[in-house]
Short mmCIF file of C-alpha atoms in Angstrom, two decimals:
data_model
loop_
_atom_site.label_atom_id
_atom_site.label_comp_id
_atom_site.label_asym_id
_atom_site.label_seq_id
_atom_site.Cartn_x
_atom_site.Cartn_y
_atom_site.Cartn_z
CA UNK A 1 22.18 11.02 2.60
CA UNK A 2 21.99 9.05 5.69
CA UNK A 3 23.98 5.76 6.10
CA UNK A 4 19.83 4.04 6.74
CA UNK A 5 18.21 3.92 3.59
CA UNK A 6 15.52 1.50 1.86
CA UNK A 7 16.26 0.62 -1.47
CA UNK A 8 13.62 0.14 -4.09
CA UNK A 9 13.87 -1.65 -7.80
CA UNK A 10 11.50 0.17 -9.53
CA UNK A 11 12.39 -2.98 -12.64
CA UNK A 12 10.46 -4.74 -10.14
CA UNK A 13 7.25 -3.03 -9.65
CA UNK A 14 7.10 -2.84 -12.80
CA UNK A 15 7.61 -6.42 -13.70
CA UNK A 16 5.19 -7.23 -10.77
CA UNK A 17 2.75 -5.00 -12.89
CA UNK A 18 3.09 -6.81 -15.77
CA UNK A 19 2.46 -10.35 -13.90
CA UNK A 20 -0.90 -9.45 -12.98
CA UNK A 21 -1.82 -8.47 -16.15
CA UNK A 22 -1.51 -11.76 -17.51
CA UNK A 23 -2.56 -13.07 -15.15
CA UNK A 24 -6.08 -10.79 -14.94
CA UNK A 25 -5.79 -11.31 -19.10
CA UNK A 26 -5.97 -8.54 -21.45
CA UNK A 27 -9.68 -7.80 -21.13
CA UNK A 28 -9.39 -6.67 -17.94
CA UNK A 29 -7.90 -2.81 -16.74
CA UNK A 30 -5.18 -3.39 -14.53
CA UNK A 31 -5.16 -0.25 -12.19
CA UNK A 32 -2.33 0.16 -9.74
CA UNK A 33 -2.51 1.42 -5.93
CA UNK A 34 0.43 4.17 -5.24
CA UNK A 35 -1.44 5.58 -1.82
CA UNK A 36 0.38 6.25 0.82
CA UNK A 37 3.41 7.28 -0.80
CA UNK A 38 2.68 3.56 -3.17
CA UNK A 39 3.81 1.67 0.21
CA UNK A 40 6.53 3.48 1.03
CA UNK A 41 8.27 3.05 -1.83
CA UNK A 42 7.96 6.66 -2.95
CA UNK A 43 4.86 7.24 -5.54
CA UNK A 44 6.39 9.89 -7.47
CA UNK A 45 9.79 7.11 -7.91
CA UNK A 46 6.82 4.30 -9.41
CA UNK A 47 6.67 6.43 -13.03
CA UNK A 48 8.85 4.44 -15.15
CA UNK A 49 7.00 1.58 -13.78
CA UNK A 50 3.52 3.22 -14.51
CA UNK A 51 4.26 4.28 -17.98
CA UNK A 52 6.41 1.25 -19.10
CA UNK A 53 3.22 -0.61 -18.44
CA UNK A 54 1.00 1.72 -20.42
CA UNK A 55 -1.22 2.16 -17.33
CA UNK A 56 -4.75 3.90 -18.15
CA UNK A 57 -5.37 4.43 -14.41
CA UNK A 58 -3.97 4.60 -11.21
CA UNK A 59 -5.48 5.13 -7.72
CA UNK A 60 -4.84 6.71 -4.77
CA UNK A 61 -6.32 7.56 -1.60
CA UNK A 62 -7.55 10.91 -1.06
CA UNK A 63 -6.71 14.61 -2.78
CA UNK A 64 -3.72 15.27 -1.80
CA UNK A 65 -1.78 12.26 -3.38
CA UNK A 66 -4.21 12.54 -6.42
CA UNK A 67 -2.90 16.63 -6.36
CA UNK A 68 0.88 15.77 -5.88
CA UNK A 69 0.90 13.19 -8.77
CA UNK A 70 -0.54 15.28 -11.14
CA UNK A 71 1.99 18.29 -10.44
CA UNK A 72 4.64 15.71 -10.87
CA UNK A 73 4.33 14.96 -14.88
CA UNK A 74 1.24 11.76 -14.31
CA UNK A 75 -1.38 12.17 -16.74
CA UNK A 76 -3.05 9.32 -16.00
CA UNK A 77 -7.25 8.88 -15.32
CA UNK A 78 -6.60 9.59 -11.42
CA UNK A 79 -9.15 7.69 -8.98
CA UNK A 80 -9.47 8.74 -4.94
CA UNK A 81 -10.97 5.68 -3.95
CA UNK A 82 -11.41 7.59 0.18
CA UNK A 83 -14.70 9.36 0.81
CA UNK A 84 -14.36 13.29 -0.65
CA UNK A 85 -14.39 16.24 1.87
CA UNK A 86 -17.57 19.07 0.87
CA UNK A 87 -14.63 21.11 0.27
CA UNK A 88 -12.47 19.09 -1.96
CA UNK A 89 -14.47 19.05 -4.88
CA UNK A 90 -12.92 21.98 -6.47
CA UNK A 91 -9.76 19.77 -6.34
CA UNK A 92 -11.44 17.30 -7.74
CA UNK A 93 -12.53 19.54 -11.21
CA UNK A 94 -9.39 21.51 -11.11
CA UNK A 95 -6.73 19.16 -11.17
CA UNK A 96 -9.90 16.24 -13.35
CA UNK A 97 -9.85 13.94 -10.94
CA UNK A 98 -12.45 11.47 -10.78
CA UNK A 99 -13.44 10.42 -6.86
CA UNK A 100 -15.69 8.06 -5.40
CA UNK A 101 -18.27 9.04 -4.52
CA UNK A 102 -21.12 7.59 -1.96
CA UNK A 103 -22.59 11.33 -0.77
CA UNK A 104 -24.77 13.68 -3.02
CA UNK A 105 -24.14 16.49 -1.69
CA UNK A 106 -20.29 16.23 -2.68
CA UNK A 107 -21.54 15.33 -6.32
CA UNK A 108 -23.82 18.28 -6.46
CA UNK A 109 -20.74 20.01 -5.29
CA UNK A 110 -18.51 18.57 -8.17
CA UNK A 111 -21.21 19.16 -10.45
CA UNK A 112 -21.18 23.26 -9.50
CA UNK A 113 -17.27 23.54 -9.78
CA UNK A 114 -17.77 21.43 -13.45
CA UNK A 115 -20.09 23.28 -14.94
CA UNK A 116 -18.93 26.63 -13.82
CA UNK A 117 -15.45 25.22 -15.22
CA UNK A 118 -16.74 24.33 -18.02
CA UNK A 119 -15.50 20.20 -17.78
CA UNK A 120 -16.94 16.43 -17.43
CA UNK A 121 -16.39 14.84 -14.62
CA UNK A 122 -16.13 11.53 -14.00
CA UNK A 123 -17.02 9.64 -10.82
CA UNK A 124 -16.70 5.54 -9.73
CA UNK A 125 -19.68 5.36 -7.80
CA UNK A 126 -18.54 2.90 -4.16
CA UNK A 127 -21.12 0.53 -2.45
CA UNK A 128 -21.70 -1.37 0.83
CA UNK A 129 -21.29 -5.02 0.48
CA UNK A 130 -20.00 -5.87 4.29
CA UNK A 131 -16.67 -3.51 4.47
CA UNK A 132 -18.28 -1.23 6.56
CA UNK A 133 -16.99 2.14 6.44
CA UNK A 134 -17.93 3.86 3.73
CA UNK A 135 -20.25 3.57 0.30
CA UNK A 136 -23.84 3.37 -0.33
CA UNK A 137 -25.72 0.92 1.53
CA UNK A 138 -26.73 -1.87 -1.88
CA UNK A 139 -30.74 -1.31 -1.65
CA UNK A 140 -30.31 2.96 -1.77
CA UNK A 141 -27.73 2.38 -5.32
CA UNK A 142 -30.39 2.49 -8.18
CA UNK A 143 -31.89 5.76 -6.24
CA UNK A 144 -28.68 7.19 -6.21
CA UNK A 145 -26.85 6.51 -9.45
CA UNK A 146 -30.46 8.13 -10.49
CA UNK A 147 -30.17 11.33 -9.05
CA UNK A 148 -26.67 11.96 -10.14
CA UNK A 149 -27.09 10.66 -13.72
CA UNK A 150 -29.37 13.62 -13.72
CA UNK A 151 -26.23 16.29 -12.90
CA UNK A 152 -25.43 17.10 -16.64
CA UNK A 153 -21.38 17.92 -15.52
CA UNK A 154 -21.00 14.10 -14.09
CA UNK A 155 -20.30 10.92 -15.87
CA UNK A 156 -21.19 7.95 -14.16
CA UNK A 157 -17.66 6.14 -15.00
CA UNK A 158 -17.43 3.11 -12.68
CA UNK A 159 -18.76 1.12 -9.38
CA UNK A 160 -17.07 -0.81 -7.09
CA UNK A 161 -16.81 -1.87 -3.77
CA UNK A 162 -14.33 -3.60 -1.41
CA UNK A 163 -13.74 -7.00 0.10
CA UNK A 164 -13.41 -6.92 4.31
CA UNK A 165 -11.91 -10.14 4.02
CA UNK A 166 -10.65 -11.96 0.85
CA UNK A 167 -7.09 -12.87 2.33
CA UNK A 168 -9.35 -14.92 5.00
CA UNK A 169 -12.99 -15.71 4.74
CA UNK A 170 -13.66 -17.41 1.40
CA UNK A 171 -18.07 -17.54 2.68
CA UNK A 172 -18.37 -13.94 3.58
CA UNK A 173 -16.36 -12.85 0.41
CA UNK A 174 -18.46 -14.78 -1.56
CA UNK A 175 -21.51 -12.88 0.37
CA UNK A 176 -20.20 -9.27 -1.21
CA UNK A 177 -19.59 -10.61 -4.38
CA UNK A 178 -23.04 -11.82 -3.73
CA UNK A 179 -24.43 -8.83 -3.02
CA UNK A 180 -22.64 -6.66 -6.08
CA UNK A 181 -24.08 -8.85 -8.67
CA UNK A 182 -27.36 -7.56 -6.83
CA UNK A 183 -26.52 -4.45 -6.99
CA UNK A 184 -25.09 -4.11 -10.88
CA UNK A 185 -28.00 -6.65 -11.91
CA UNK A 186 -31.71 -4.04 -10.73
CA UNK A 187 -28.83 -1.33 -12.06
CA UNK A 188 -28.87 -2.70 -15.08
CA UNK A 189 -32.70 -3.87 -15.15
CA UNK A 190 -33.16 0.21 -14.99
CA UNK A 191 -30.98 1.20 -18.00
CA UNK A 192 -27.54 1.99 -16.58
CA UNK A 193 -24.97 -0.23 -17.59
CA UNK A 194 -21.61 1.05 -15.50
CA UNK A 195 -18.82 0.85 -17.57
CA UNK A 196 -15.74 -0.49 -15.12
CA UNK A 197 -16.35 -2.23 -12.43
CA UNK A 198 -14.16 -3.23 -9.91
CA UNK A 199 -14.04 -4.54 -6.98
CA UNK A 200 -10.84 -6.81 -6.18
CA UNK A 201 -7.47 -5.43 -4.33
CA UNK A 202 -4.55 -7.58 -3.95
CA UNK A 203 -5.98 -11.01 -2.28
CA UNK A 204 -8.93 -10.75 -4.82
CA UNK A 205 -7.26 -10.23 -8.12
CA UNK A 206 -5.46 -13.55 -6.20
CA UNK A 207 -8.16 -15.81 -5.07
CA UNK A 208 -11.44 -14.83 -6.64
CA UNK A 209 -10.95 -15.19 -10.15
CA UNK A 210 -14.33 -14.20 -10.53
CA UNK A 211 -13.89 -10.72 -8.65
CA UNK A 212 -11.88 -9.56 -11.66
CA UNK A 213 -14.32 -8.05 -14.03
CA UNK A 214 -13.23 -5.84 -16.04
CA UNK A 215 -10.56 -4.09 -13.91
CA UNK A 216 -8.38 -4.73 -10.96
CA UNK A 217 -7.02 -2.54 -7.94
CA UNK A 218 -3.60 -4.29 -7.01
CA UNK A 219 -2.37 -3.27 -4.12
CA UNK A 220 0.37 -5.03 -2.14
CA UNK A 221 1.53 -8.08 -4.80
CA UNK A 222 2.73 -4.38 -7.13
CA UNK A 223 5.43 -4.28 -4.54
CA UNK A 224 6.67 -7.71 -4.74
CA UNK A 225 4.23 -8.83 -1.42
CA UNK A 226 1.43 -11.06 -0.36
CA UNK A 227 -1.58 -10.89 1.71
CA UNK A 228 -1.86 -14.18 2.51
CA UNK A 229 2.57 -16.11 2.60
CA UNK A 230 0.01 -19.24 1.18
CA UNK A 231 -0.51 -16.98 -2.46
CA UNK A 232 3.01 -17.20 -3.28
CA UNK A 233 2.61 -20.51 -5.07
CA UNK A 234 0.09 -18.78 -7.67
CA UNK A 235 1.37 -15.85 -8.57
CA UNK A 236 5.18 -14.97 -8.62
CA UNK A 237 6.40 -11.44 -7.61
CA UNK A 238 9.63 -10.11 -6.99
CA UNK A 239 9.37 -8.26 -4.05
CA UNK A 240 10.97 -5.36 -4.68
CA UNK A 241 12.13 -3.42 -0.96
CA UNK A 242 15.22 -4.18 0.96
CA UNK A 243 15.95 -1.44 3.98
CA UNK A 244 19.60 -1.07 4.95
CA UNK A 245 21.96 1.24 7.58
CA UNK A 246 25.57 1.14 8.92
CA UNK A 247 26.83 0.26 11.73
CA UNK A 248 27.92 3.99 13.55
CA UNK A 249 29.19 2.26 16.82
CA UNK A 250 30.86 -0.32 18.55
CA UNK A 251 31.61 -1.55 22.18
CA UNK A 252 32.53 -4.08 24.49
CA UNK A 253 31.08 -3.89 27.31
CA UNK A 254 30.89 -6.01 31.29
CA UNK A 255 28.69 -9.19 32.46
CA UNK A 256 25.15 -7.05 34.13
CA UNK A 257 25.13 -3.78 32.04
CA UNK A 258 22.14 -2.34 31.21
CA UNK A 259 21.64 -1.40 27.39
CA UNK A 260 19.26 0.94 26.47
CA UNK A 261 16.37 2.50 28.02
CA UNK A 262 14.79 1.38 30.91
CA UNK A 263 17.13 -1.10 31.54
CA UNK A 264 14.84 -3.29 29.47
CA UNK A 265 17.74 -5.80 28.80
CA UNK A 266 20.55 -6.36 31.33
CA UNK A 267 23.89 -8.16 29.70
CA UNK A 268 24.81 -11.49 31.11
CA UNK A 269 28.77 -11.92 30.24
CA UNK A 270 31.07 -9.88 28.49
CA UNK A 271 29.18 -8.75 25.62
CA UNK A 272 30.30 -6.51 22.39
CA UNK A 273 27.43 -4.08 21.61
CA UNK A 274 26.99 -2.06 17.64
CA UNK A 275 25.06 0.96 17.51
CA UNK A 276 22.44 1.04 14.13
CA UNK A 277 21.46 4.70 13.75
CA UNK A 278 17.73 3.87 12.81
CA UNK A 279 15.16 4.29 15.21
CA UNK A 280 11.34 4.29 15.53
CA UNK A 281 10.49 7.81 14.18
CA UNK A 282 11.96 6.23 11.11
CA UNK A 283 8.72 3.09 11.34
CA UNK A 284 11.62 0.49 12.74
CA UNK A 285 8.76 -1.09 15.21
CA UNK A 286 9.51 -0.21 19.09
CA UNK A 287 8.49 -3.72 19.22
CA UNK A 288 11.06 -5.38 18.04
CA UNK A 289 12.90 -4.79 20.96
CA UNK A 290 14.35 -7.54 22.23
CA UNK A 291 13.18 -9.88 20.11
CA UNK A 292 13.96 -8.17 16.25
CA UNK A 293 17.18 -9.50 14.53
CA UNK A 294 19.27 -7.67 12.40
CA UNK A 295 21.64 -9.68 9.31
CA UNK A 296 25.74 -8.65 9.58
CA UNK A 297 28.69 -10.18 7.74
CA UNK A 298 26.37 -13.14 7.06
CA UNK A 299 25.66 -14.19 10.57
CA UNK A 300 22.38 -12.62 12.13
CA UNK A 301 22.08 -10.17 15.38
CA UNK A 302 20.30 -9.98 18.19
CA UNK A 303 18.36 -6.62 18.97
CA UNK A 304 18.85 -5.62 22.63
CA UNK A 305 17.30 -2.33 25.29
CA UNK A 306 14.35 -1.00 23.83
CA UNK A 307 14.12 0.98 20.56
CA UNK A 308 15.39 4.73 20.56
CA UNK A 309 13.96 7.17 18.06
CA UNK A 310 17.04 7.38 16.28
CA UNK A 311 18.96 4.16 16.98
CA UNK A 312 19.13 0.08 18.60
CA UNK A 313 21.42 -1.69 19.79
CA UNK A 314 22.07 -5.46 18.82
CA UNK A 315 24.26 -8.01 20.13
CA UNK A 316 27.46 -9.03 18.07
CA UNK A 317 29.27 -10.61 20.14
CA UNK A 318 29.66 -13.94 18.01
CA UNK A 319 30.14 -11.59 15.12
CA UNK A 320 34.03 -11.16 14.24
CA UNK A 321 35.62 -8.00 13.05
CA UNK A 322 32.24 -5.83 13.44
CA UNK A 323 34.06 -2.29 12.75
CA UNK A 324 31.91 1.00 12.05
CA UNK A 325 30.27 1.09 8.85
CA UNK A 326 29.98 -2.34 8.01
CA UNK A 327 26.89 -2.90 6.36
CA UNK A 328 23.50 -3.97 8.31
CA UNK A 329 20.37 -5.61 7.00
CA UNK A 330 17.08 -5.31 8.77
CA UNK A 331 15.11 -7.30 5.81
CA UNK A 332 16.95 -8.40 2.06
CA UNK A 333 14.13 -11.37 1.87
CA UNK A 334 16.37 -13.67 2.14
CA UNK A 335 18.01 -13.62 4.88
CA UNK A 336 15.43 -11.38 7.21
CA UNK A 337 11.80 -10.96 5.40
CA UNK A 338 9.11 -8.25 6.05
CA UNK A 339 7.08 -10.60 6.74
CA UNK A 340 9.29 -12.35 9.95
CA UNK A 341 9.45 -8.77 11.36
CA UNK A 342 5.82 -8.15 11.06
CA UNK A 343 4.80 -11.62 13.10
CA UNK A 344 7.25 -10.52 15.91
CA UNK A 345 5.67 -7.20 15.84
CA UNK A 346 2.20 -8.16 15.97
CA UNK A 347 0.86 -6.47 12.40
CA UNK A 348 0.56 -6.70 8.95
CA UNK A 349 3.63 -6.17 5.62
CA UNK A 350 1.98 -3.61 4.75
CA UNK A 351 2.14 -1.77 7.78
CA UNK A 352 5.64 -2.25 7.95
CA UNK A 353 6.26 -1.16 4.57
CA UNK A 354 4.14 1.93 5.30
CA UNK A 355 5.69 2.77 8.56
CA UNK A 356 8.66 3.95 6.67
CA UNK A 357 9.50 7.47 7.46
CA UNK A 358 10.60 10.05 4.93
CA UNK A 359 13.56 10.46 6.84
CA UNK A 360 15.41 7.63 5.53
CA UNK A 361 16.59 7.90 2.26
CA UNK A 362 14.73 5.90 -1.15
CA UNK A 363 17.11 4.93 -3.46
CA UNK A 364 16.57 3.29 -6.69
CA UNK A 365 17.91 1.44 -8.41
#
């Protein structure tokens, strides 16, 4: 095991799912999103939290993620939220997956393989109400549903859309909801009452209760983090990860010593430098060079010099008795938060979590 690791509290994941369920109410199905390897936590190891909460449906982004789950004993309905490729239709049928679709040729392919296998495959229809990514235009949904409903080995189980700005723009989000509601009304007036309607991800769940319908898709919040820190007052969650390492080398250098690549930091006094064995290949943002910090022996130590692929250096001059093997906290949600790192890196907490590479072992507590 490497001496750098991501500590993951699966019990906290389970707690957060139960909190979300209480927040949305018993009439609303909770469908956790565990794509991107469970936002970096390790999706296979989330199984106990999924099962403890008796979750019936889970969501991922791509077919490969869904197949990995199936092959590792996940028996829940697995919804694939991203658009498929034509040649993935056979895998959808083989692994009994539920794709989101908005391309008729893909529906035809799924129907072909489903007929061969003697199966009925559930699908969810994706509508683009303002995300501008994939999905049907609202005015095209009725015609699409009409055509797909005639495919005998496909059942339209759900319909959904994605919010663009639920964490930052109320007016735009309400316009998306208005468009989605018009689509639903048009379908109902033409005899289509689709079972599951889902719109709200993490931000929508907290900020727009009128977007819950009968299913929600929590992602970031099941891991204990918020799309916007102001949401913290509305829903209490437990943070699930801590990123830790250990000091592997300590040395004292004289004034005017260059530290790391490109000589971006030069000491202005006699300085004690500690090397930490984790770098940008592990997901530590290089943009933290000379501005980030870690926590060692109860004190902060500033990152000095450019972060390397496998290591970075910190100034421990003011920390007594730092030695090889001492614990280094990169984040612990208390002294250093994921949000602090994201802000200093010029990004969002989602990316910080997802960037931790598979070189870093996950330790489950």
